[in-house]
Amino acid sequence: MSNTTALPISALHERVEAIFRKAGLNAIQSGALARVITAGERDACKSHGIYRIEGTLRTVKAGKVKPDAVPELVLQEGSAIVRVNAKCGFANPAFELGVPALADRARACGLAALVINDCTHFSALWPEVEALTEQGLAGLVMCPSYSTVAPTGGNKPLLGTNPIAFGWPRMGKSPYVFDFATSVAARGEIELHRRAGKPLPEGWAIDADGNPTTDPEAALAGAMLPFGGHKGSAIGTMVELLAGIMIGDLTSPEVLEYLGTTTLAPPHGELILAFSPQAFSAGRPGDPFARAETLFEQIAGQGARLPSQRRYAARARSEAEGIVLTAAEIEQLDRLLALGLDAVS
Amino acid sequence: MSNTTALPISALHERVEAIFRKAGLNAIQSGALARVITAGERDACKSHGIYRIEGTLRTVKAGKVKPDAVPELVLQEGSAIVRVNAKCGFANPAFELGVPALADRARACGLAALVINDCTHFSALWPEVEALTEQGLAGLVMCPSYSTVAPTGGNKPLLGTNPIAFGWPRMGKSPYVFDFATSVAARGEIELHRRAGKPLPEGWAIDADGNPTTDPEAALAGAMLPFGGHKGSAIGTMVELLAGIMIGDLTSPEVLEYLGTTTLAPPHGELILAFSPQAFSAGRPGDPFARAETLFEQIAGQGARLPSQRRYAARARSEAEGIVLTAAEIEQLDRLLALGLDAVS
C-alpha cells in the first residue's frame, strides 16, 4: 500500500477547499463544495468525490455558474416555504443558508419546504437529507437533471435521471437514508460499461430508434429507461413538475437546451421537504422514533438490507483511519491546486 | 346487449348509498363511500367499484369499522397540519371533511398536510388526488396497507402494497394523475391469476422459502415483491414511516396483526400533502400550468402515454351513455339492498 495515502477527513476538506479558492470561487461556494465532495470520499461514494472537482471547474470556466455568488434567503411571514436564490452559484451554499430557517419552519408548521432557485447542482442528495435528519426531521429531496431518459412508451430522451432522496432520523445511529436516480441506472454507469467494452444489462436503455439495446454506444445515442417501468416514469415526471415547473425553475429538457451538453453541471432548482415527526405524531400513541426502530429491525431481521449501510461502514473506516487516496489522486489534487482553472479545458 | 343496463351516474350513486344506509351506515359514511365506489365504476376501475361493497359490509359486520362514526376535524393555529380523526369510520368522509381546511392551509402556507387517523381505507387514492387538483393544488397521497410484500433481499411479507398517488391540475382538462401500488402487482391480480389457473409473470413474487415463483398459490403463501427492486422497496418503507409511524398510526405489520386477515379492509392512517403551485412559483418567470402543458405535450408527442387516460376515456363514455352494468351486477345490487348486512357472512 506504499502508493496510497490516508488523509484525515479535515485535511482532505482543506485541500479541496483550497483548490476551489485557487480557481476563484468565493469562501461560501468553496466551503460548501468542499464539504460535500469530502463527504463523498469519506463515504466511499467515488462518483461524488474528488472526481467531480474537474467537472465543477469546467462548469465555472464555461461561465455556466457564478464562482462568487452569494445566495439570498427570502422568508415570507406565515408561509411554510423558505426560498433561497442561489444567484447562479452552486446549490450547496444555498442549501446551507436555508437549512436553519427550514428546520424552524418545519418545527413550527409541522412541515415546510426549502426551494432553491437559480442554482447549479452537482452533488448527491444524501448529504442534504442527512442535514435534515441531524435536526431530528424527516426529509424528502428531489431535483430534475438534463434530458437523458425516455418516458415509458416513448423513444427519445426527455426526463432527467431525476434523483429522489429520503431520510428518517435515528437516535444514536446513522439515519435511514435512500438516494437514487429514477432511471434504471445512472448515466455514469453506462459510460463505465462503454469504457470497459462491456454490454449493458437488459432493460437499461433504448437506441436512437427506440429499440431495446445492450450496446453502451447505442444507449448513449439513444435514451436511458426509467426504473420500474411506467411507475418510475411517472415518478420522474412528478420530479419535473414539483422540483422544476412548480418552483419556477428549469425542467430537464430546458436544462439541456440551455447547456447544449450533458458534460457540464446542470443549472436548475431543487425542492427539499422537511417533516417534524414530533408535530405529526403529537397526541397520538407511541413514540415515532422507537416505532421506526421496530420496523428497521423487522426489515434487517429477515435478511434485507437497509439502504446506505455500505456508505456508513466506509464512513466509520474513514473516521478511524483517514480517507485513502491513490498516488494518482493525490497528484491530481496537487495539479488542480497548482493550476486552478488552467487545469481544465 | 339485452342483459346489460346503462345507469346514469347519479342513479348508481343513489343505489349504492341506499345499500350502505340499509346496512346501518350513517349518512356521511354512506354518502362518501357511494361517491368513491360510483367514481370507480364510472372510470371503469372495476377493482374499486361495486365489487368492493361486499368487502366493506363484511368489515362492518366483523366490527372492524364503526358504521356510525362522525369524523372530527382538529385545527391548530399556525400549523400546516390539518388532522381529521375518522373515529374508526371509513377514511372517505374524513377526507371530505378535511379537504376545505387542507386547501385553505395549502394556499396560505404554500404547502400543507392532511393527516387522517383511526380510519379504515378501501378506496383507490386517485379520487382524493383529484379532489385536490379540482382546487388548483398539486397533491401527493400515500398510505400503508397490510404486510404482503417482502422488502428487497428479504423473504417474508412485511411491507404493504403501500400505494402512492400524485396529481397536478390542468386547466380545462382532466388532471395529470398517477396512482399505483409500490408492489410489482396488486394482490388482487395474483388472486385473478390463481382463479384463472395462469402462471404469474416472472418477478412478481416469492414462495414461502423466499425463492422466485410463478405459481399463484405459492405466491399467496409467500410474498409479493416491490416494484423496481430495491428502489421500490425503499419507497414502500418510506410510506410506512411517513404515513404510518410519523402520523401516529398503524404500520402494515401492525394492521395485519390487528386484523389477522387480508380479507377485511385495513384500519390505519393516511397522509395527504397539498402544494400550491401559485405560492411555489410566486415571483418566478413563467406560468407553471402553461409550462406543465409543454411537458405533457413532449411526453405524449413521442408516443408515451400520460397516466389515467384510459380512466378518463371511460369517464367520458359513462357521462355520455351511463354506467353499463351486467344483469348479474344489477341483481347483486338488488340483493345487497334487500338484505343489508345479512347479505354477507
XYZ file of C-alpha atoms in Angstrom:
690
model
C 0.000 0.000 0.000
C 3.036 2.298 -0.425
C 1.316 4.131 -3.293
C -1.729 5.178 -1.246
C -2.025 7.941 1.324
C -4.505 8.120 4.207
C -5.619 11.703 4.772
C -7.587 12.792 7.818
C -11.074 13.926 6.711
C -10.335 17.520 7.722
C -7.086 17.510 5.708
C -8.897 16.429 2.543
C -11.527 19.082 3.168
C -8.858 21.788 3.442
C -7.135 20.607 0.287
C -10.379 20.581 -1.772
C -11.433 23.942 -0.394
C -8.020 25.409 -1.339
C -8.453 24.142 -4.910
C -11.758 25.953 -5.258
C -10.349 29.124 -3.695
C -7.421 28.995 -6.105
C -9.888 28.615 -9.001
C -11.551 31.856 -7.952
C -14.597 30.613 -6.063
C -15.530 32.686 -3.041
C -15.375 31.347 0.513
C -19.005 30.200 0.846
C -19.012 28.418 -2.524
C -15.646 26.780 -1.848
C -16.512 25.697 1.684
C -19.866 24.155 0.780
C -18.464 22.342 -2.274
C -15.519 21.019 -0.279
C -17.881 19.704 2.397
C -19.988 17.594 0.006
C -17.020 16.364 -2.027
C -15.162 15.367 1.138
C -18.313 13.646 2.447
C -18.489 11.680 -0.824
C -14.879 10.470 -0.459
C -15.388 9.761 3.255
C -18.374 7.520 2.418
C -16.558 5.818 -0.499
C -19.009 7.364 -2.974
C -16.249 7.889 -5.502
C -18.744 9.022 -8.144
C -19.492 12.075 -5.968
C -15.996 12.599 -4.602
C -12.862 14.371 -5.831
C -13.561 13.011 -9.312
C -16.203 15.760 -9.501
C -13.787 18.646 -8.958
C -12.738 18.851 -12.602
C -16.287 18.933 -13.932
C -17.085 21.649 -11.424
C -14.123 23.726 -12.586
C -15.089 23.156 -16.230
C -18.585 24.428 -15.454
C -17.057 27.538 -13.847
C -14.695 28.060 -16.788
C -17.574 27.703 -19.265
C -19.285 30.572 -17.480
C -22.293 28.403 -16.566
C -22.054 29.041 -12.822
C -21.035 32.164 -10.883
C -17.956 31.448 -8.741
C -18.552 34.460 -6.484
C -22.313 34.081 -5.995
C -23.767 34.982 -2.613
C -27.073 33.162 -2.081
C -30.029 35.134 -0.772
C -32.618 33.936 1.737
C -36.230 35.033 1.207
C -38.662 34.458 4.065
C -42.320 35.309 3.972
C -44.408 35.709 7.103
C -46.844 32.828 7.618
C -45.505 30.762 4.730
C -44.120 27.243 5.095
C -41.924 27.885 2.035
C -38.366 29.011 2.643
C -36.798 30.233 -0.575
C -33.120 30.668 -1.314
C -31.952 32.188 -4.552
C -28.540 30.720 -5.286
C -27.779 33.716 -7.540
C -26.409 31.355 -10.184
C -23.921 29.789 -7.807
C -23.866 26.204 -6.637
C -26.824 24.665 -4.794
C -24.744 23.648 -1.808
C -24.127 27.027 -0.121
C -27.753 27.947 -0.877
C -28.858 24.776 0.891
C -26.628 25.501 3.893
C -28.059 29.029 4.095
C -31.633 27.748 4.014
C -31.467 24.825 6.444
C -31.806 26.702 9.756
C -34.901 28.555 8.526
C -36.296 25.353 7.009
C -35.859 23.495 10.300
C -37.501 26.338 12.245
C -40.492 26.415 9.924
C -40.832 22.636 9.895
C -40.919 22.580 13.689
C -43.395 25.472 13.831
C -45.704 24.367 10.988
C -45.165 20.597 11.109
C -43.821 20.581 7.578
C -42.015 23.093 5.410
C -40.319 23.335 2.041
C -36.982 24.770 1.037
C -36.965 25.938 -2.570
C -33.588 26.605 -4.139
C -33.713 28.595 -7.368
C -31.119 29.539 -9.948
C -28.540 27.072 -8.743
C -26.121 24.610 -10.295
C -26.372 21.211 -8.725
C -23.738 18.540 -8.848
C -23.784 16.711 -5.552
C -25.596 13.588 -4.422
C -28.732 14.403 -2.428
C -27.944 12.316 0.656
C -25.769 14.989 2.312
C -28.803 17.290 2.247
C -31.140 14.628 3.599
C -28.645 13.930 6.386
C -28.516 17.633 7.268
C -32.261 17.353 7.980
C -32.112 14.104 9.942
C -29.386 15.706 12.105
C -32.093 18.191 13.094
C -34.483 15.387 14.054
C -36.544 15.943 10.894
C -37.576 13.590 8.115
C -36.656 14.881 4.675
C -37.612 14.312 1.055
C -35.443 15.924 -1.624
C -35.720 15.916 -5.416
C -34.423 17.772 -8.465
C -34.504 17.498 -12.256
C -31.360 16.906 -14.315
C -30.994 17.014 -18.123
C -32.949 15.001 -20.665
C -31.395 11.546 -20.855
C -34.356 9.294 -20.015
C -37.274 8.358 -22.287
C -40.691 8.236 -20.631
C -42.112 4.686 -20.738
C -43.639 4.107 -24.174
C -41.558 6.879 -25.694
C -38.290 6.699 -27.613
C -36.406 9.958 -27.010
C -34.542 11.465 -24.036
C -36.886 13.837 -22.210
C -36.853 13.303 -18.444
C -33.685 13.636 -16.387
C -32.282 10.942 -14.133
C -34.226 12.980 -11.557
C -32.952 11.739 -8.204
C -35.108 11.358 -5.094
C -33.681 11.056 -1.605
C -35.406 10.435 1.709
C -34.183 10.386 5.274
C -35.552 9.448 8.694
C -33.633 10.312 11.889
C -32.449 7.537 14.206
C -31.337 8.246 17.743
C -27.705 7.277 18.304
C -27.469 5.660 14.877
C -26.827 6.700 11.311
C -30.148 7.763 9.767
C -32.355 5.720 7.423
C -31.439 7.281 4.061
C -32.044 6.375 0.464
C -30.952 8.386 -2.573
C -31.391 7.129 -6.099
C -31.934 8.101 -9.698
C -35.404 7.478 -11.110
C -33.682 5.959 -14.164
C -32.682 2.272 -14.028
C -29.025 3.254 -13.960
C -27.043 6.444 -13.623
C -25.598 7.802 -16.858
C -22.088 7.338 -15.470
C -22.688 3.594 -15.213
C -23.425 3.389 -18.937
C -20.257 5.360 -19.633
C -18.276 2.911 -17.436
C -19.652 -0.047 -19.427
C -18.670 1.697 -22.656
C -15.111 2.272 -21.477
C -14.836 -1.328 -20.287
C -16.253 -2.632 -23.575
C -18.986 -4.479 -21.663
C -22.607 -4.911 -22.775
C -25.294 -3.301 -20.603
C -27.762 -5.415 -18.649
C -31.136 -5.796 -20.395
C -33.678 -3.094 -19.668
C -31.313 -0.192 -19.075
C -31.624 1.661 -22.352
C -33.017 2.022 -25.872
C -31.212 3.035 -29.073
C -31.978 6.098 -31.193
C -34.809 4.181 -32.921
C -36.438 3.326 -29.597
C -35.443 -0.347 -29.653
C -34.005 -2.072 -26.558
C -30.215 -2.192 -26.660
C -27.348 -3.562 -24.580
C -24.738 -1.635 -26.594
C -23.446 1.279 -24.481
C -22.668 3.409 -27.585
C -26.174 2.889 -28.910
C -27.590 3.633 -25.461
C -25.678 6.908 -25.181
C -27.010 7.906 -28.620
C -30.497 6.762 -27.577
C -32.068 7.093 -24.152
C -31.970 5.537 -20.717
C -35.101 3.950 -19.283
C -36.905 4.813 -16.041
C -36.654 2.326 -13.160
C -39.712 0.168 -12.553
C -41.364 0.810 -15.944
C -44.345 3.151 -16.064
C -44.229 3.710 -12.292
C -40.687 5.077 -12.332
C -41.553 7.099 -15.416
C -44.442 8.697 -13.527
C -42.235 9.473 -10.520
C -39.619 11.053 -12.805
C -42.377 13.189 -14.337
C -43.518 14.219 -10.852
C -39.984 15.442 -10.129
C -40.090 17.632 -13.262
C -43.444 19.051 -12.142
C -42.695 19.669 -8.451
C -38.973 20.430 -8.452
C -38.814 22.145 -11.853
C -42.060 23.705 -13.007
C -43.808 24.282 -9.668
C -40.845 26.096 -8.143
C -40.408 28.238 -11.254
C -37.178 26.669 -12.373
C -35.915 24.672 -15.351
C -37.145 21.255 -16.445
C -34.685 18.648 -17.734
C -35.377 19.464 -21.431
C -34.940 23.166 -20.691
C -31.643 22.487 -18.904
C -30.324 20.530 -21.880
C -31.411 23.239 -24.279
C -29.666 25.878 -22.165
C -26.414 23.934 -21.656
C -26.279 22.142 -25.009
C -24.324 19.311 -23.356
C -24.547 16.804 -20.535
C -20.856 17.245 -19.666
C -21.342 20.350 -17.515
C -23.193 20.514 -14.197
C -26.896 21.276 -14.729
C -28.446 24.609 -13.708
C -31.913 24.296 -12.207
C -33.765 24.357 -8.913
C -34.304 21.933 -6.102
C -37.138 21.077 -3.736
C -36.498 19.970 -0.167
C -39.404 18.937 2.080
C -38.902 18.677 5.835
C -41.326 16.965 8.221
C -41.377 17.141 12.008
C -42.249 13.671 13.356
C -42.938 15.286 16.752
C -45.555 17.605 15.257
C -47.143 14.895 13.099
C -47.364 12.378 15.933
C -48.488 14.846 18.610
C -51.329 13.468 20.694
C -51.046 10.011 19.167
C -49.953 6.814 20.928
C -46.354 5.603 20.668
C -43.009 7.248 20.076
C -42.380 7.510 16.323
C -38.623 7.046 16.643
C -38.943 3.904 18.772
C -41.607 2.505 16.441
C -39.390 3.134 13.407
C -36.644 1.082 15.064
C -39.077 -1.832 15.297
C -39.730 -1.565 11.556
C -35.997 -1.394 10.779
C -35.416 -4.496 12.933
C -38.176 -6.309 11.049
C -36.538 -5.420 7.732
C -32.988 -6.324 8.765
C -34.237 -9.346 10.737
C -35.334 -11.091 7.554
C -32.008 -10.536 5.821
C -32.975 -7.440 3.831
C -30.523 -4.556 3.996
C -31.342 -1.022 5.000
C -30.071 1.448 2.394
C -26.798 3.402 2.888
C -25.176 0.764 5.152
C -22.180 0.365 2.830
C -21.715 4.128 2.949
C -21.863 4.227 6.755
C -19.327 1.398 7.024
C -16.954 3.348 4.783
C -17.559 6.453 6.901
C -16.589 4.609 10.071
C -13.389 3.403 8.386
C -12.567 6.925 7.149
C -13.161 8.385 10.594
C -10.875 5.806 12.182
C -8.169 5.521 9.542
C -8.499 8.567 7.302
C -9.535 8.713 3.649
C -7.278 6.551 1.499
C -6.320 8.099 -1.846
C -4.059 6.715 -4.559
C -0.846 8.428 -5.588
C -2.541 9.406 -8.864
C -5.402 11.032 -6.957
C -3.004 12.965 -4.730
C -1.069 14.115 -7.797
C -4.279 15.232 -9.429
C -5.237 17.253 -6.339
C -1.784 18.861 -6.357
C -2.121 19.673 -10.052
C -5.571 21.229 -9.567
C -4.271 23.295 -6.659
C -1.281 24.499 -8.673
C -3.127 25.354 -11.875
C -6.627 26.402 -10.768
C -8.919 26.908 -13.766
C -5.936 26.406 -16.110
C -6.079 22.713 -15.164
C -9.243 22.249 -17.214
C -10.149 22.981 -20.811
C -76.534 -6.291 -25.059
C -80.009 -7.137 -23.710
C -78.502 -8.414 -20.448
C -76.778 -5.141 -19.582
C -78.243 -1.954 -18.135
C -76.887 1.590 -18.528
C -77.466 3.548 -15.340
C -76.952 7.311 -15.105
C -74.049 8.054 -12.753
C -76.353 9.680 -10.224
C -78.662 6.672 -10.267
C -75.825 4.293 -9.431
C -74.717 6.643 -6.676
C -78.176 6.620 -5.138
C -78.402 2.850 -5.322
C -75.007 2.326 -3.653
C -75.758 4.904 -1.000
C -79.074 3.190 -0.236
C -77.264 -0.132 0.244
C -74.958 1.376 2.849
C -77.855 3.118 4.598
C -79.757 -0.170 4.698
C -76.660 -1.828 6.204
C -76.744 0.653 9.047
C -74.077 3.163 7.994
C -74.868 6.755 8.818
C -75.416 9.398 6.143
C -71.863 10.777 5.968
C -70.257 7.325 5.793
C -72.775 6.113 3.205
C -72.517 9.221 1.033
C -68.719 9.296 0.937
C -68.436 5.551 0.238
C -71.045 5.759 -2.504
C -69.165 8.623 -4.139
C -65.852 6.757 -4.436
C -67.440 3.459 -5.476
C -69.521 5.206 -8.119
C -66.420 7.059 -9.332
C -64.636 3.710 -9.670
C -67.428 2.274 -11.824
C -67.690 5.491 -13.831
C -63.962 5.283 -14.655
C -64.126 1.525 -15.425
C -61.925 0.775 -12.416
C -63.894 -2.348 -11.650
C -61.446 -3.340 -8.915
C -62.549 -0.281 -6.948
C -66.200 -0.309 -7.962
C -69.317 -2.075 -6.731
C -67.261 -5.246 -6.313
C -65.948 -3.563 -3.143
C -69.351 -3.196 -1.473
C -69.401 -6.719 -0.085
C -65.933 -6.454 1.466
C -66.974 -3.186 3.023
C -70.078 -4.754 4.531
C -68.044 -7.720 5.788
C -65.668 -5.301 7.515
C -68.655 -3.588 9.159
C -70.160 -6.926 10.188
C -66.824 -8.066 11.663
C -66.910 -4.991 13.893
C -63.664 -3.644 12.413
C -65.113 -0.284 11.376
C -67.725 1.930 13.022
C -70.729 2.380 10.708
C -71.969 5.453 12.574
C -68.647 7.239 13.031
C -68.606 11.018 12.820
C -65.112 12.254 11.872
C -63.625 15.110 13.848
C -61.528 17.964 12.437
C -58.636 19.241 14.571
C -57.029 22.520 13.534
C -54.111 24.118 15.272
C -53.241 27.769 14.878
C -50.102 28.334 12.820
C -49.713 24.684 11.839
C -49.665 23.432 8.268
C -51.035 20.102 9.501
C -54.792 19.567 9.292
C -55.800 16.492 11.275
C -59.015 14.541 10.985
C -59.782 11.718 13.330
C -62.034 9.309 11.454
C -63.272 7.924 14.785
C -62.847 4.389 13.445
C -65.072 5.029 10.449
C -64.026 4.977 6.826
C -61.313 7.292 5.516
C -63.538 8.783 2.848
C -65.847 11.013 4.944
C -62.812 12.040 6.999
C -61.058 13.086 3.805
C -64.098 15.043 2.625
C -64.266 16.817 5.984
C -60.593 17.767 5.844
C -60.244 18.960 2.258
C -61.547 22.533 2.622
C -59.218 23.216 5.566
C -56.332 21.491 3.760
C -56.859 23.647 0.673
C -57.038 26.812 2.785
C -53.813 25.998 4.600
C -52.016 24.982 1.390
C -52.935 28.324 -0.181
C -51.912 30.257 2.918
C -48.703 28.349 3.739
C -47.741 27.136 0.260
C -47.990 23.537 1.335
C -49.987 21.672 3.952
C -50.699 18.143 5.102
C -53.930 16.376 5.890
C -53.444 13.565 8.386
C -56.270 11.073 8.712
C -56.086 8.895 11.809
C -58.065 5.900 13.005
C -59.697 5.227 9.674
C -60.460 2.209 7.528
C -59.322 2.674 3.976
C -60.586 0.745 0.995
C -60.689 3.118 -1.936
C -58.173 3.912 -4.639
C -56.258 7.110 -3.918
C -56.930 8.869 -7.213
C -60.340 10.264 -6.146
C -58.544 12.061 -3.309
C -55.805 13.369 -5.573
C -58.469 14.632 -7.973
C -60.256 16.434 -5.153
C -57.030 18.431 -4.690
C -56.414 19.136 -8.373
C -60.011 20.424 -8.572
C -58.863 23.081 -6.097
C -55.904 24.024 -8.296
C -53.479 22.227 -5.980
C -50.912 19.511 -6.622
C -51.323 16.523 -4.331
C -49.297 13.577 -3.089
C -51.135 10.866 -1.142
C -49.900 7.675 0.477
C -50.952 5.041 2.999
C -49.772 1.684 4.338
C -51.778 -1.500 3.831
C -51.145 -4.934 5.377
C -47.964 -6.980 5.198
C -47.950 -8.777 1.858
C -44.674 -7.544 0.315
C -41.134 -8.677 1.201
C -38.506 -5.930 1.312
C -35.845 -6.499 -1.366
C -33.377 -9.078 -0.076
C -35.872 -10.411 2.436
C -38.198 -13.396 2.199
C -41.289 -12.653 4.300
C -44.295 -10.337 3.911
C -43.647 -7.137 5.852
C -44.450 -4.025 3.826
C -47.911 -3.367 2.432
C -48.693 -2.737 -1.204
C -48.450 0.873 0.038
C -49.970 2.942 -2.755
C -48.743 6.374 -3.797
C -50.796 8.788 -5.865
C -49.914 12.154 -7.315
C -51.903 14.788 -9.147
C -51.223 18.028 -10.999
C -54.114 20.307 -12.072
C -54.679 21.079 -15.758
C -56.865 23.920 -16.893
C -59.851 22.715 -18.913
C -58.511 19.155 -18.987
C -58.542 16.097 -16.782
C -55.622 16.348 -14.344
C -52.272 14.585 -14.596
C -52.802 11.747 -12.094
C -50.958 8.577 -11.248
C -51.914 6.088 -8.532
C -50.101 2.814 -8.069
C -49.049 0.173 -5.590
C -45.377 0.119 -4.640
C -45.503 -3.663 -5.169
C -44.994 -5.011 -8.715
C -48.622 -6.099 -8.847
C -51.707 -5.623 -6.721
C -52.678 -8.603 -4.592
C -55.949 -8.887 -6.483
C -54.048 -9.537 -9.706
C -52.340 -12.555 -8.161
C -55.719 -13.818 -6.985
C -57.085 -13.390 -10.540
C -54.211 -15.460 -11.942
C -54.907 -18.153 -9.350
C -58.584 -18.325 -10.275
C -57.732 -18.459 -13.988
C -55.104 -21.168 -13.408
C -52.476 -18.979 -15.076
C -48.824 -18.669 -14.044
C -47.636 -15.257 -12.817
C -45.144 -13.219 -14.822
C -41.550 -13.542 -13.549
C -40.551 -11.131 -10.811
C -43.917 -10.682 -9.151
C -43.499 -12.876 -6.106
C -41.509 -15.299 -3.982
C -42.653 -18.504 -2.263
C -42.617 -19.158 1.484
C -38.937 -20.139 1.261
C -38.012 -16.857 -0.415
C -37.449 -18.370 -3.871
C -38.861 -16.718 -7.015
C -42.146 -18.305 -8.075
C -44.677 -18.002 -10.875
C -47.217 -20.214 -9.053
C -50.042 -18.009 -7.722
C -50.749 -20.405 -4.797
C -47.097 -20.351 -3.771
C -47.033 -16.573 -4.169
C -50.067 -16.117 -1.934
C -48.374 -18.299 0.697
C -45.117 -16.373 0.195
C -44.755 -12.696 -0.509
C -45.144 -10.183 -3.301
C -42.124 -8.172 -4.451
C -41.730 -4.395 -4.563
C -41.745 -2.707 -7.981
C -38.357 -1.627 -9.313
C -36.251 -3.740 -6.922
C -34.518 -2.003 -4.032
C -35.825 1.425 -5.127
C -39.467 0.393 -4.840
C -38.680 -1.371 -1.581
C -37.240 1.868 -0.215
C -40.280 3.857 -1.336
C -42.606 1.314 0.286
C -40.610 1.673 3.503
C -40.912 5.473 3.277
C -44.704 5.068 3.115
C -44.642 3.017 6.343
C -42.528 5.723 8.018
C -44.399 8.832 6.827
C -47.986 7.609 6.519
C -47.889 5.078 9.366
C -45.337 5.786 12.056
C -44.894 9.565 11.650
C -48.623 10.267 11.820
C -49.026 8.009 14.864
C -50.962 5.305 13.099
C -50.522 1.628 12.248
C -47.804 0.155 10.034
C -48.629 -2.690 7.644
C -47.356 -5.405 10.041
C -49.389 -3.856 12.864
C -52.503 -3.766 10.677
C -52.109 -7.457 9.829
C -51.588 -8.326 13.476
C -54.720 -6.397 14.445
C -56.951 -7.790 11.683
C -55.496 -11.294 11.474
C -56.541 -11.432 7.804
C -56.124 -9.625 4.496
C -59.767 -10.197 3.566
C -61.114 -7.223 5.529
C -60.422 -3.552 4.788
C -57.308 -2.340 6.644
C -57.522 0.133 9.549
C -54.732 2.701 9.557
C -53.993 6.324 8.763
C -53.307 8.270 5.636
C -51.093 11.192 4.665
C -52.163 13.743 2.065
C -49.792 16.533 1.007
C -51.127 19.535 -0.896
C -48.940 22.067 -2.736
C -49.968 25.441 -4.124
C -48.197 25.938 -7.477
C -49.119 29.639 -7.280
C -47.315 30.047 -3.963
C -44.297 27.987 -5.010
C -43.857 29.809 -8.320
C -44.542 33.304 -6.971
C -42.048 35.836 -8.283
C -40.537 33.371 -10.738
C -40.728 33.553 -14.550
C -43.351 31.556 -16.437
C -46.804 30.215 -15.640
C -46.469 26.767 -14.028
C -49.693 25.457 -15.568
C -48.732 26.515 -19.104
C -45.219 25.104 -18.648
C -46.624 21.790 -17.450
C -48.688 21.556 -20.639
C -45.458 21.856 -22.645
C -44.004 18.921 -20.696
C -47.165 16.839 -21.226
C -47.031 17.576 -24.961
C -43.399 16.493 -25.048
C -44.324 13.213 -23.342
C -47.377 12.481 -25.477
C -45.616 13.794 -28.596
C -43.120 10.930 -28.548
C -45.821 8.290 -28.217
C -45.654 7.833 -24.444
C -48.984 7.866 -22.628
C -49.891 10.087 -19.750
C -51.289 8.043 -16.853
C -55.073 7.786 -16.226
C -56.056 8.341 -19.868
C -57.938 5.028 -20.071
C -59.825 6.061 -16.959
C -60.745 9.455 -18.386
C -61.956 7.881 -21.631
C -64.224 5.572 -19.634
C -65.445 8.555 -17.649
C -66.421 10.402 -20.810
C -68.333 7.323 -22.013
C -70.106 6.962 -18.661
C -71.060 10.617 -18.624
C -72.497 10.356 -22.134
C -74.072 6.917 -22.009
C -74.363 5.979 -18.358
C -72.546 3.243 -16.441
C -73.112 -0.141 -18.039
C -73.687 -2.974 -15.573
C -74.415 -6.640 -16.256
C -77.648 -8.297 -15.196
C -75.667 -10.205 -12.555
C -74.286 -6.952 -11.156
C -77.744 -5.379 -11.010
C -79.092 -8.479 -9.254
C -76.263 -8.310 -6.766
C -77.025 -4.649 -6.024
C -80.704 -5.575 -5.521
C -79.751 -8.416 -3.217
C -77.437 -6.178 -1.137
C -80.159 -3.540 -0.880
C -82.741 -6.112 0.205
C -80.594 -7.936 2.756
C -78.197 -5.304 4.144
C -75.604 -6.876 6.416
C -77.433 -10.239 6.143
C -76.098 -10.431 2.582
C -72.596 -11.113 3.856
C -71.137 -13.681 6.209
